[in-house]
Amino acid sequence: MQDRGVPHGGGLGAGGENLLYLTDAQLRKGIEAMFFAYRGFTADPDRILARHGYGRAHHRAVHFINRWPGTTVNNLLSILGVTKQSLNRVLRTLIDDGLVESRVGTRDKRERNLYLTADGAALERALSDAQRARMRAAYRQAGPEAVAGFREVLEAMMDPELRRQFEGAAETVE
Amino acid sequence: MQDRGVPHGGGLGAGGENLLYLTDAQLRKGIEAMFFAYRGFTADPDRILARHGYGRAHHRAVHFINRWPGTTVNNLLSILGVTKQSLNRVLRTLIDDGLVESRVGTRDKRERNLYLTADGAALERALSDAQRARMRAAYRQAGPEAVAGFREVLEAMMDPELRRQFEGAAETVE
DNA sequence: AGTTTATGTCAGCCTTGTTGACATTCCAAG
DNA sequence: CTTGGAATGTCAACAAGGCTGACATAAACT
């Protein structure tokens, strides 16, 4: 009843023993690794955010505003995949607290261009420093070849539209 | 001010050009890859859960009860990292809906041993089939070497206690 | 002039996390 | 046997952060 994708006996011609890693047990290990690793991945920022009275939603907003200064609300909505009401609540507190500045668009005055203030940039730096430190330690421990594989699997796991946004992000900087 | 971990000019003796992947930009790419990939990772189960009126908390509970049949509430608490009140609410609905069975412990009658019913196992299978399909596709696309690297980086990113639970899970099955 | 688009906002609902308080059950030490 | 502590369950209250729906406003487009 349960489709295992690849028979344990192997022998699909190309690959063979290389496909051992596609057994259910191996896939489940990958699933649990994602679960536990994501917890570690967010643990340090979560602690910093808690001290400021913020949550992950604030982190995501601050991250992507820092990433693309001057981005519009609609851009942010499509990146974050939430409703405008939900984003607006988070953005409202960040603006009121003086971490984010919202300027009326020059080309199109309906749009709001979002920027981090000095305080916002400071929080962003604290958060990303912590997260990069964790990522750097993991990268160091695993080595360059592992990192390349890590990135390949993650990219393959994204939804196609999200991958496009991710790759778009890449073009902008690299 | 910002510690980049490794100077761009390289020359730290061991490594050198291999450490390019530790620049801030590369680390940030890894961070965003985690963010977008986790969205993809949870997208399929989320859709299934929504049809049943459940959320991710139910998925996690069902997953780990399936993983360790007869586990106690306390075990589950430490794996999931939530409060007993929060878990209890989720568990309550799963038990009331007939997906989970809670048997009084034999050795220690204060404990409750948790098991999936036939319905619970069916939901678990639907969820994990979807998630495994996504993982399998990503693994196939990336190849075995990439998968090994993926797992290495993820394990290095976990908190030590979580890694112990993850490795414990490995022993149980493999 | 009328329509569409971008944004903001209000109200209400849900899930899932939290803390605190308290009851029950039962093992184990005195 | 009694008492202390551990494991569990439950009630209440609260908050973050998702969601939908409705509505307002201003600007741009046609």
mmCIF file of C-alpha atoms (C1' of nucleotides) in Angstrom:
data_model
loop_
_atom_site.group_PDB
_atom_site.id
_atom_site.type_symbol
_atom_site.label_atom_id
_atom_site.label_comp_id
_atom_site.label_asym_id
_atom_site.label_seq_id
_atom_site.Cartn_x
_atom_site.Cartn_y
_atom_site.Cartn_z
ATOM 1 C CA MET A 1 0.000 0.000 0.000
ATOM 2 C CA GLN A 2 2.782 2.365 0.861
ATOM 3 C CA ASP A 3 4.806 3.580 -2.073
ATOM 4 C CA ARG A 4 8.445 3.551 -1.140
ATOM 5 C CA GLY A 5 9.525 5.237 -4.335
ATOM 6 C CA VAL A 6 12.517 2.976 -4.771
ATOM 7 C CA PRO A 7 12.536 -0.748 -4.058
ATOM 8 C CA HIS A 8 14.926 -1.788 -1.342
ATOM 9 C CA GLY A 9 16.272 -4.494 -3.562
ATOM 10 C CA GLY A 10 17.556 -1.772 -5.874
ATOM 11 C CA GLY A 11 18.303 -2.501 -9.504
ATOM 12 C CA LEU A 12 16.601 0.377 -11.284
ATOM 13 C CA GLY A 13 19.467 0.375 -13.725
ATOM 14 C CA ALA A 14 21.088 3.764 -13.178
ATOM 15 C CA GLY A 15 22.171 4.349 -9.605
ATOM 16 C CA GLY A 16 21.508 1.075 -7.811
ATOM 17 C CA GLU A 17 23.281 1.156 -4.475
ATOM 18 C CA ASN A 18 23.431 4.947 -4.646
ATOM 19 C CA LEU A 19 19.685 5.013 -4.107
ATOM 20 C CA LEU A 20 19.902 3.497 -0.647
ATOM 21 C CA TYR A 21 19.396 6.993 0.741
ATOM 22 C CA LEU A 22 15.867 7.043 -0.640
ATOM 23 C CA THR A 23 14.482 4.437 1.739
ATOM 24 C CA ASP A 24 11.642 5.533 4.001
ATOM 25 C CA ALA A 25 13.909 5.369 7.032
ATOM 26 C CA GLN A 26 16.480 7.632 5.417
ATOM 27 C CA LEU A 27 13.821 10.072 4.267
ATOM 28 C CA ARG A 28 12.322 10.147 7.742
ATOM 29 C CA LYS A 29 15.741 10.929 9.167
ATOM 30 C CA GLY A 30 15.950 13.841 6.776
ATOM 31 C CA ILE A 31 12.518 15.044 7.867
ATOM 32 C CA GLU A 32 13.409 14.908 11.543
ATOM 33 C CA ALA A 33 16.755 16.551 10.846
ATOM 34 C CA MET A 34 14.891 19.474 9.269
ATOM 35 C CA PHE A 35 12.613 19.708 12.288
ATOM 36 C CA PHE A 36 15.361 19.703 14.901
ATOM 37 C CA ALA A 37 17.758 21.842 12.867
ATOM 38 C CA TYR A 38 15.121 24.509 12.311
ATOM 39 C CA ARG A 39 14.660 24.715 16.061
ATOM 40 C CA GLY A 40 18.362 25.346 16.482
ATOM 41 C CA PHE A 41 18.337 27.745 13.571
ATOM 42 C CA THR A 42 15.736 29.985 15.220
ATOM 43 C CA ALA A 43 16.780 29.521 18.855
ATOM 44 C CA ASP A 44 19.325 32.357 19.098
ATOM 45 C CA PRO A 45 17.242 35.026 17.341
ATOM 46 C CA ASP A 46 14.208 33.949 19.383
ATOM 47 C CA ARG A 47 16.079 34.719 22.602
ATOM 48 C CA ILE A 48 17.121 38.162 21.370
ATOM 49 C CA LEU A 49 13.627 38.926 20.094
ATOM 50 C CA ALA A 50 12.068 37.902 23.389
ATOM 51 C CA ARG A 51 14.206 40.455 25.203
ATOM 52 C CA HIS A 52 12.783 43.166 22.955
ATOM 53 C CA GLY A 53 9.221 41.904 23.135
ATOM 54 C CA TYR A 54 9.173 40.836 19.513
ATOM 55 C CA GLY A 55 8.550 37.547 17.734
ATOM 56 C CA ARG A 56 9.654 35.768 14.609
ATOM 57 C CA ALA A 57 7.296 37.794 12.483
ATOM 58 C CA HIS A 58 9.243 40.927 13.411
ATOM 59 C CA HIS A 59 12.492 39.160 12.620
ATOM 60 C CA ARG A 60 11.314 38.199 9.164
ATOM 61 C CA ALA A 61 10.123 41.729 8.403
ATOM 62 C CA VAL A 62 13.339 43.321 9.647
ATOM 63 C CA HIS A 63 15.439 40.795 7.766
ATOM 64 C CA PHE A 64 13.842 41.394 4.398
ATOM 65 C CA ILE A 65 13.609 45.164 4.793
ATOM 66 C CA ASN A 66 17.322 45.155 5.514
ATOM 67 C CA ARG A 67 17.812 42.842 2.579
ATOM 68 C CA TRP A 68 15.915 45.060 0.148
ATOM 69 C CA PRO A 69 15.835 48.614 1.464
ATOM 70 C CA GLY A 70 12.946 50.583 0.018
ATOM 71 C CA THR A 71 10.870 47.484 -0.681
ATOM 72 C CA THR A 72 7.111 47.980 -0.831
ATOM 73 C CA VAL A 73 4.504 46.415 1.407
ATOM 74 C CA ASN A 74 3.256 44.264 -1.462
ATOM 75 C CA ASN A 75 6.752 42.938 -2.162
ATOM 76 C CA LEU A 76 7.131 42.008 1.455
ATOM 77 C CA LEU A 77 3.734 40.309 1.459
ATOM 78 C CA SER A 78 4.657 38.022 -1.404
ATOM 79 C CA ILE A 79 8.037 37.167 0.116
ATOM 80 C CA LEU A 80 6.656 36.425 3.551
ATOM 81 C CA GLY A 81 3.498 34.710 2.354
ATOM 82 C CA VAL A 82 1.150 36.291 4.896
ATOM 83 C CA THR A 83 -1.874 38.567 4.629
ATOM 84 C CA LYS A 84 -1.532 42.320 4.631
ATOM 85 C CA GLN A 85 -3.457 42.490 7.896
ATOM 86 C CA SER A 86 -0.972 40.221 9.573
ATOM 87 C CA LEU A 87 2.053 42.018 8.165
ATOM 88 C CA ASN A 88 0.537 45.394 8.922
ATOM 89 C CA ARG A 89 0.216 44.601 12.599
ATOM 90 C CA VAL A 90 3.894 43.724 12.798
ATOM 91 C CA LEU A 91 4.963 46.656 10.633
ATOM 92 C CA ARG A 92 2.852 49.025 12.716
ATOM 93 C CA THR A 93 4.709 48.161 15.924
ATOM 94 C CA LEU A 94 8.086 48.370 14.196
ATOM 95 C CA ILE A 95 7.244 51.809 12.797
ATOM 96 C CA ASP A 96 5.803 53.033 16.117
ATOM 97 C CA ASP A 97 8.915 51.786 17.916
ATOM 98 C CA GLY A 98 11.106 53.667 15.465
ATOM 99 C CA LEU A 99 12.814 50.641 13.940
ATOM 100 C CA VAL A 100 11.278 50.981 10.482
ATOM 101 C CA GLU A 101 10.584 54.072 8.417
ATOM 102 C CA SER A 102 7.747 54.128 5.879
ATOM 103 C CA ARG A 103 8.167 56.709 3.108
ATOM 104 C CA VAL A 104 5.529 57.505 0.516
ATOM 105 C CA GLY A 105 6.684 56.238 -2.877
ATOM 106 C CA THR A 106 8.148 58.778 -5.290
ATOM 107 C CA ARG A 107 7.186 57.150 -8.580
ATOM 108 C CA ASP A 108 3.872 55.797 -7.285
ATOM 109 C CA LYS A 109 2.529 57.633 -4.265
ATOM 110 C CA ARG A 110 0.234 54.780 -3.302
ATOM 111 C CA GLU A 111 3.229 52.669 -2.435
ATOM 112 C CA ARG A 112 5.155 52.830 0.810
ATOM 113 C CA ASN A 113 8.898 52.264 0.695
ATOM 114 C CA LEU A 114 10.246 50.642 3.812
ATOM 115 C CA TYR A 115 13.624 51.311 5.384
ATOM 116 C CA LEU A 116 15.329 50.380 8.626
ATOM 117 C CA THR A 117 16.219 53.243 10.953
ATOM 118 C CA ALA A 118 19.510 53.188 12.831
ATOM 119 C CA ASP A 119 17.791 51.367 15.680
ATOM 120 C CA GLY A 120 16.211 48.914 13.251
ATOM 121 C CA ALA A 121 19.551 48.249 11.616
ATOM 122 C CA ALA A 122 21.070 47.633 15.047
ATOM 123 C CA LEU A 123 18.438 45.018 15.879
ATOM 124 C CA GLU A 124 18.837 43.423 12.478
ATOM 125 C CA ARG A 125 22.574 43.200 13.021
ATOM 126 C CA ALA A 126 22.171 41.628 16.454
ATOM 127 C CA LEU A 127 19.773 39.046 15.040
ATOM 128 C CA SER A 128 21.752 38.218 11.936
ATOM 129 C CA ASP A 129 25.053 38.141 13.820
ATOM 130 C CA ALA A 130 23.629 35.485 16.101
ATOM 131 C CA GLN A 131 22.127 33.518 13.264
ATOM 132 C CA ARG A 132 25.249 33.773 11.135
ATOM 133 C CA ALA A 133 27.392 32.631 14.052
ATOM 134 C CA ARG A 134 25.292 29.481 14.323
ATOM 135 C CA MET A 135 25.378 28.959 10.560
ATOM 136 C CA ARG A 136 29.117 29.621 10.412
ATOM 137 C CA ALA A 137 29.811 27.082 13.156
ATOM 138 C CA ALA A 138 27.716 24.484 11.348
ATOM 139 C CA TYR A 139 29.421 25.270 8.042
ATOM 140 C CA ARG A 140 32.874 25.044 9.613
ATOM 141 C CA GLN A 141 32.050 21.755 11.249
ATOM 142 C CA ALA A 142 30.591 20.224 8.088
ATOM 143 C CA GLY A 143 33.045 21.578 5.523
ATOM 144 C CA PRO A 144 32.650 23.111 2.051
ATOM 145 C CA GLU A 145 31.451 20.022 0.196
ATOM 146 C CA ALA A 146 28.748 19.426 2.795
ATOM 147 C CA VAL A 147 27.682 23.063 2.544
ATOM 148 C CA ALA A 148 27.307 22.785 -1.217
ATOM 149 C CA GLY A 149 25.124 19.712 -0.766
ATOM 150 C CA PHE A 150 23.128 21.387 1.976
ATOM 151 C CA ARG A 151 22.277 24.270 -0.311
ATOM 152 C CA GLU A 152 21.419 22.000 -3.235
ATOM 153 C CA VAL A 153 18.938 19.959 -1.215
ATOM 154 C CA LEU A 154 17.357 23.046 0.345
ATOM 155 C CA GLU A 155 16.858 24.664 -3.040
ATOM 156 C CA ALA A 156 15.310 21.501 -4.399
ATOM 157 C CA MET A 157 12.921 21.431 -1.455
ATOM 158 C CA MET A 158 11.499 24.920 -2.054
ATOM 159 C CA ASP A 159 8.268 25.592 -3.886
ATOM 160 C CA PRO A 160 9.072 26.834 -7.398
ATOM 161 C CA GLU A 161 7.742 30.371 -6.780
ATOM 162 C CA LEU A 162 9.685 30.637 -3.559
ATOM 163 C CA ARG A 163 12.801 29.394 -5.328
ATOM 164 C CA ARG A 164 12.405 32.165 -7.839
ATOM 165 C CA GLN A 165 12.312 34.729 -5.048
ATOM 166 C CA PHE A 166 15.302 33.104 -3.449
ATOM 167 C CA GLU A 167 17.269 33.176 -6.680
ATOM 168 C CA GLY A 168 16.158 36.730 -7.320
ATOM 169 C CA ALA A 169 17.631 37.581 -3.949
ATOM 170 C CA ALA A 170 20.863 36.006 -5.085
ATOM 171 C CA GLU A 171 21.155 38.143 -8.220
ATOM 172 C CA THR A 172 20.740 41.336 -6.279
ATOM 173 C CA VAL A 173 23.848 40.825 -4.231
ATOM 174 C CA GLU A 174 26.270 38.324 -5.565
ATOM 175 C CA MET B 1 32.392 46.397 13.726
ATOM 176 C CA GLN B 2 30.839 43.410 12.085
ATOM 177 C CA ASP B 3 32.772 40.206 12.502
ATOM 178 C CA ARG B 4 32.909 38.444 9.188
ATOM 179 C CA GLY B 5 34.494 35.360 10.662
ATOM 180 C CA VAL B 6 36.897 34.931 7.805
ATOM 181 C CA PRO B 7 38.642 37.742 5.924
ATOM 182 C CA HIS B 8 37.835 37.949 2.230
ATOM 183 C CA GLY B 9 41.498 38.147 1.409
ATOM 184 C CA GLY B 10 41.876 34.636 2.799
ATOM 185 C CA GLY B 11 45.221 33.437 4.003
ATOM 186 C CA LEU B 12 44.365 31.890 7.361
ATOM 187 C CA GLY B 13 46.795 29.146 6.545
ATOM 188 C CA ALA B 14 44.630 26.032 6.335
ATOM 189 C CA GLY B 15 41.792 26.254 3.835
ATOM 190 C CA GLY B 16 42.200 29.586 2.107
ATOM 191 C CA GLU B 17 39.950 29.659 -0.951
ATOM 192 C CA ASN B 18 37.830 26.870 0.487
ATOM 193 C CA LEU B 19 36.586 29.286 3.132
ATOM 194 C CA LEU B 20 34.862 31.532 0.627
ATOM 195 C CA TYR B 21 31.619 29.916 1.752
ATOM 196 C CA LEU B 22 31.959 31.570 5.144
ATOM 197 C CA THR B 23 31.487 35.132 3.937
ATOM 198 C CA ASP B 24 28.511 37.046 5.315
ATOM 199 C CA ALA B 25 26.798 36.932 1.940
ATOM 200 C CA GLN B 26 27.159 33.168 1.694
ATOM 201 C CA LEU B 27 25.958 32.684 5.262
ATOM 202 C CA ARG B 28 22.981 34.901 4.569
ATOM 203 C CA LYS B 29 22.156 32.814 1.528
ATOM 204 C CA GLY B 30 22.192 29.755 3.750
ATOM 205 C CA ILE B 31 19.888 31.476 6.241
ATOM 206 C CA GLU B 32 17.394 32.433 3.552
ATOM 207 C CA ALA B 33 17.622 28.967 2.037
ATOM 208 C CA MET B 34 16.603 27.518 5.414
ATOM 209 C CA PHE B 35 13.686 29.929 5.605
ATOM 210 C CA PHE B 36 12.315 29.233 2.143
ATOM 211 C CA ALA B 37 13.041 25.498 2.247
ATOM 212 C CA TYR B 38 11.230 25.088 5.557
ATOM 213 C CA ARG B 39 8.184 26.693 3.988
ATOM 214 C CA GLY B 40 8.265 24.120 1.215
ATOM 215 C CA PHE B 41 8.954 21.374 3.715
ATOM 216 C CA THR B 42 5.762 22.097 5.649
ATOM 217 C CA ALA B 43 3.538 23.163 2.747
ATOM 218 C CA ASP B 44 2.148 19.739 1.787
ATOM 219 C CA PRO B 45 1.354 18.537 5.318
ATOM 220 C CA ASP B 46 -0.182 21.933 6.105
ATOM 221 C CA ARG B 47 -2.667 21.474 3.270
ATOM 222 C CA ILE B 48 -3.647 18.000 4.461
ATOM 223 C CA LEU B 49 -3.936 19.151 8.065
ATOM 224 C CA ALA B 50 -6.126 22.087 7.082
ATOM 225 C CA ARG B 51 -8.614 19.694 5.467
ATOM 226 C CA HIS B 52 -8.901 17.861 8.793
ATOM 227 C CA GLY B 53 -9.032 21.023 10.878
ATOM 228 C CA TYR B 54 -5.654 20.395 12.458
ATOM 229 C CA GLY B 55 -2.416 22.373 12.652
ATOM 230 C CA ARG B 56 1.275 21.678 12.800
ATOM 231 C CA ALA B 57 1.133 20.927 16.488
ATOM 232 C CA HIS B 58 -1.103 17.949 15.701
ATOM 233 C CA HIS B 59 1.296 16.834 12.992
ATOM 234 C CA ARG B 60 4.235 16.888 15.370
ATOM 235 C CA ALA B 61 2.358 14.938 18.026
ATOM 236 C CA VAL B 62 1.135 12.333 15.548
ATOM 237 C CA HIS B 63 4.585 12.032 14.012
ATOM 238 C CA PHE B 64 6.406 11.320 17.239
ATOM 239 C CA ILE B 65 3.714 9.041 18.652
ATOM 240 C CA ASN B 66 3.997 7.011 15.470
ATOM 241 C CA ARG B 67 7.753 7.166 15.796
ATOM 242 C CA TRP B 68 7.799 5.903 19.373
ATOM 243 C CA PRO B 69 4.584 4.018 20.100
ATOM 244 C CA GLY B 70 3.825 3.931 23.802
ATOM 245 C CA THR B 71 5.824 7.064 24.534
ATOM 246 C CA THR B 72 4.798 9.016 27.633
ATOM 247 C CA VAL B 73 3.525 12.568 27.772
ATOM 248 C CA ASN B 74 6.739 13.691 29.434
ATOM 249 C CA ASN B 75 8.843 12.158 26.675
ATOM 250 C CA LEU B 76 6.780 13.950 24.098
ATOM 251 C CA LEU B 77 7.112 17.225 25.991
ATOM 252 C CA SER B 78 10.884 17.127 25.935
ATOM 253 C CA ILE B 79 10.989 16.202 22.249
ATOM 254 C CA LEU B 80 8.533 18.863 21.174
ATOM 255 C CA GLY B 81 9.770 21.550 23.540
ATOM 256 C CA VAL B 82 6.364 22.894 24.546
ATOM 257 C CA THR B 83 4.494 23.085 27.848
ATOM 258 C CA LYS B 84 2.295 20.254 29.042
ATOM 259 C CA GLN B 85 -0.730 22.531 28.838
ATOM 260 C CA SER B 86 -0.073 23.269 25.204
ATOM 261 C CA LEU B 87 0.570 19.630 24.339
ATOM 262 C CA ASN B 88 -2.401 18.513 26.396
ATOM 263 C CA ARG B 89 -4.781 20.651 24.387
ATOM 264 C CA VAL B 90 -3.566 19.115 21.135
ATOM 265 C CA LEU B 91 -3.516 15.611 22.583
ATOM 266 C CA ARG B 92 -7.021 16.103 23.970
ATOM 267 C CA THR B 93 -8.474 16.780 20.514
ATOM 268 C CA LEU B 94 -6.569 13.877 18.983
ATOM 269 C CA ILE B 95 -7.853 11.515 21.678
ATOM 270 C CA ASP B 96 -11.413 12.844 21.461
ATOM 271 C CA ASP B 97 -11.306 12.460 17.679
ATOM 272 C CA GLY B 98 -10.165 8.865 18.050
ATOM 273 C CA LEU B 99 -6.744 9.291 16.446
ATOM 274 C CA VAL B 100 -4.696 8.688 19.570
ATOM 275 C CA GLU B 101 -5.194 6.213 22.377
ATOM 276 C CA SER B 102 -3.955 7.000 25.876
ATOM 277 C CA ARG B 103 -3.390 3.937 28.043
ATOM 278 C CA VAL B 104 -2.567 4.101 31.729
ATOM 279 C CA GLY B 105 1.005 2.968 32.259
ATOM 280 C CA THR B 106 1.539 -0.594 33.493
ATOM 281 C CA ARG B 107 4.786 -0.064 35.377
ATOM 282 C CA ASP B 108 3.878 3.407 36.642
ATOM 283 C CA LYS B 109 0.182 4.117 36.583
ATOM 284 C CA ARG B 110 0.681 7.863 36.678
ATOM 285 C CA GLU B 111 2.129 7.734 33.224
ATOM 286 C CA ARG B 112 0.076 7.599 30.072
ATOM 287 C CA ASN B 113 1.351 5.593 27.137
ATOM 288 C CA LEU B 114 0.320 7.039 23.806
ATOM 289 C CA TYR B 115 -0.531 5.066 20.690
ATOM 290 C CA LEU B 116 -2.039 5.866 17.306
ATOM 291 C CA THR B 117 -5.352 4.256 16.493
ATOM 292 C CA ALA B 118 -6.012 2.956 12.976
ATOM 293 C CA ASP B 119 -7.403 6.379 12.049
ATOM 294 C CA GLY B 120 -4.429 8.101 13.600
ATOM 295 C CA ALA B 121 -2.030 5.866 11.705
ATOM 296 C CA ALA B 122 -3.898 6.659 8.487
ATOM 297 C CA LEU B 123 -3.491 10.389 9.024
ATOM 298 C CA GLU B 124 0.154 9.938 9.930
ATOM 299 C CA ARG B 125 0.694 7.978 6.737
ATOM 300 C CA ALA B 126 -0.987 10.622 4.615
ATOM 301 C CA LEU B 127 1.155 13.333 6.183
ATOM 302 C CA SER B 128 4.437 11.493 6.022
ATOM 303 C CA ASP B 129 3.789 10.216 2.504
ATOM 304 C CA ALA B 130 3.400 13.802 1.346
ATOM 305 C CA GLN B 131 6.440 14.973 3.227
ATOM 306 C CA ARG B 132 8.548 12.044 2.108
ATOM 307 C CA ALA B 133 7.539 12.627 -1.497
ATOM 308 C CA ARG B 134 8.853 16.182 -1.260
ATOM 309 C CA MET B 135 12.022 15.033 0.463
ATOM 310 C CA ARG B 136 12.511 12.216 -2.041
ATOM 311 C CA ALA B 137 12.187 14.585 -4.988
ATOM 312 C CA ALA B 138 14.713 16.957 -3.443
ATOM 313 C CA TYR B 139 17.101 14.087 -2.683
ATOM 314 C CA ARG B 140 16.791 12.713 -6.218
ATOM 315 C CA GLN B 141 17.421 16.120 -7.719
ATOM 316 C CA ALA B 142 20.436 16.849 -5.536
ATOM 317 C CA GLY B 143 22.070 13.415 -5.498
ATOM 318 C CA PRO B 144 23.645 11.269 -2.768
ATOM 319 C CA GLU B 145 26.702 13.419 -2.055
ATOM 320 C CA ALA B 146 24.537 16.495 -1.622
ATOM 321 C CA VAL B 147 22.239 14.561 0.716
ATOM 322 C CA ALA B 148 25.161 13.552 2.912
ATOM 323 C CA GLY B 149 26.247 17.183 3.121
ATOM 324 C CA PHE B 150 22.705 18.319 3.817
ATOM 325 C CA ARG B 151 22.463 15.986 6.793
ATOM 326 C CA GLU B 152 25.900 16.962 8.114
ATOM 327 C CA VAL B 153 25.087 20.666 8.130
ATOM 328 C CA LEU B 154 21.662 20.123 9.676
ATOM 329 C CA GLU B 155 23.091 18.039 12.489
ATOM 330 C CA ALA B 156 25.748 20.646 13.164
ATOM 331 C CA MET B 157 23.045 23.290 13.377
ATOM 332 C CA MET B 158 21.021 21.545 16.092
ATOM 333 C CA ASP B 159 21.286 22.386 19.768
ATOM 334 C CA PRO B 160 23.314 19.674 21.533
ATOM 335 C CA GLU B 161 20.351 18.329 23.548
ATOM 336 C CA LEU B 162 18.184 18.187 20.469
ATOM 337 C CA ARG B 163 20.958 16.445 18.582
ATOM 338 C CA ARG B 164 21.057 13.811 21.282
ATOM 339 C CA GLN B 165 17.341 13.201 20.847
ATOM 340 C CA PHE B 166 17.804 13.094 17.105
ATOM 341 C CA GLU B 167 20.603 10.551 17.380
ATOM 342 C CA GLY B 168 18.604 8.573 19.902
ATOM 343 C CA ALA B 169 15.846 8.413 17.345
ATOM 344 C CA ALA B 170 18.365 7.065 14.878
ATOM 345 C CA GLU B 171 19.442 4.209 17.114
ATOM 346 C CA THR B 172 15.893 3.087 17.657
ATOM 347 C CA VAL B 173 15.258 2.364 14.035
ATOM 348 C CA GLU B 174 18.266 2.006 11.879
ATOM 349 C "C1'" DA C 1 -15.610 59.488 -14.936
ATOM 350 C "C1'" DG C 2 -15.053 55.046 -13.576
ATOM 351 C "C1'" DT C 3 -12.145 51.140 -12.389
ATOM 352 C "C1'" DT C 4 -8.312 49.098 -10.548
ATOM 353 C "C1'" DT C 5 -4.442 48.984 -7.391
ATOM 354 C "C1'" DA C 6 -1.874 49.709 -3.011
ATOM 355 C "C1'" DT C 7 -2.339 50.365 1.426
ATOM 356 C "C1'" DG C 8 -4.373 50.836 5.971
ATOM 357 C "C1'" DT C 9 -7.632 49.648 9.423
ATOM 358 C "C1'" DC C 10 -11.439 47.582 12.201
ATOM 359 C "C1'" DA C 11 -13.623 43.493 13.925
ATOM 360 C "C1'" DG C 12 -13.633 38.859 14.892
ATOM 361 C "C1'" DC C 13 -11.962 34.155 14.831
ATOM 362 C "C1'" DC C 14 -8.435 30.259 15.312
ATOM 363 C "C1'" DT C 15 -4.213 27.822 16.640
ATOM 364 C "C1'" DT C 16 -0.679 27.397 19.550
ATOM 365 C "C1'" DG C 17 2.289 29.069 22.595
ATOM 366 C "C1'" DT C 18 2.719 31.007 27.591
ATOM 367 C "C1'" DT C 19 1.963 31.297 33.172
ATOM 368 C "C1'" DG C 20 -0.320 30.226 37.379
ATOM 369 C "C1'" DA C 21 -3.179 27.556 40.341
ATOM 370 C "C1'" DC C 22 -4.937 23.433 41.859
ATOM 371 C "C1'" DA C 23 -6.526 18.316 42.017
ATOM 372 C "C1'" DT C 24 -5.398 13.602 41.520
ATOM 373 C "C1'" DT C 25 -2.757 9.640 41.557
ATOM 374 C "C1'" DC C 26 0.788 6.934 43.024
ATOM 375 C "C1'" DC C 27 5.691 5.737 44.105
ATOM 376 C "C1'" DA C 28 9.000 5.874 47.603
ATOM 377 C "C1'" DA C 29 11.269 7.397 51.798
ATOM 378 C "C1'" DG C 30 10.843 7.959 56.490
ATOM 379 C "C1'" DC D 1 1.242 4.372 57.492
ATOM 380 C "C1'" DT D 2 2.032 8.826 56.467
ATOM 381 C "C1'" DT D 3 4.023 12.270 53.984
ATOM 382 C "C1'" DG D 4 6.665 14.339 50.224
ATOM 383 C "C1'" DG D 5 7.436 14.670 45.606
ATOM 384 C "C1'" DA D 6 6.756 13.367 40.791
ATOM 385 C "C1'" DA D 7 3.693 12.762 36.804
ATOM 386 C "C1'" DT D 8 -0.319 14.026 34.915
ATOM 387 C "C1'" DG D 9 -4.623 16.461 33.996
ATOM 388 C "C1'" DT D 10 -7.467 20.475 34.052
ATOM 389 C "C1'" DC D 11 -9.186 25.284 34.413
ATOM 390 C "C1'" DA D 12 -8.483 30.069 33.496
ATOM 391 C "C1'" DA D 13 -6.410 33.843 31.398
ATOM 392 C "C1'" DC D 14 -3.511 35.877 28.173
ATOM 393 C "C1'" DA D 15 -0.543 36.975 23.871
ATOM 394 C "C1'" DA D 16 1.439 36.396 19.291
ATOM 395 C "C1'" DG D 17 0.472 35.898 14.918
ATOM 396 C "C1'" DG D 18 -1.966 33.576 11.504
ATOM 397 C "C1'" DC D 19 -6.724 34.013 8.994
ATOM 398 C "C1'" DT D 20 -11.312 36.171 6.677
ATOM 399 C "C1'" DG D 21 -14.353 39.879 5.565
ATOM 400 C "C1'" DA D 22 -15.577 44.540 5.111
ATOM 401 C "C1'" DC D 23 -14.613 49.105 4.290
ATOM 402 C "C1'" DA D 24 -11.854 53.662 3.473
ATOM 403 C "C1'" DT D 25 -8.627 56.330 1.001
ATOM 404 C "C1'" DA D 26 -5.628 57.860 -2.357
ATOM 405 C "C1'" DA D 27 -3.420 57.360 -6.595
ATOM 406 C "C1'" DA D 28 -2.980 55.553 -11.022
ATOM 407 C "C1'" DC D 29 -4.745 53.801 -15.125
ATOM 408 C "C1'" DT D 30 -8.197 53.576 -19.040
#
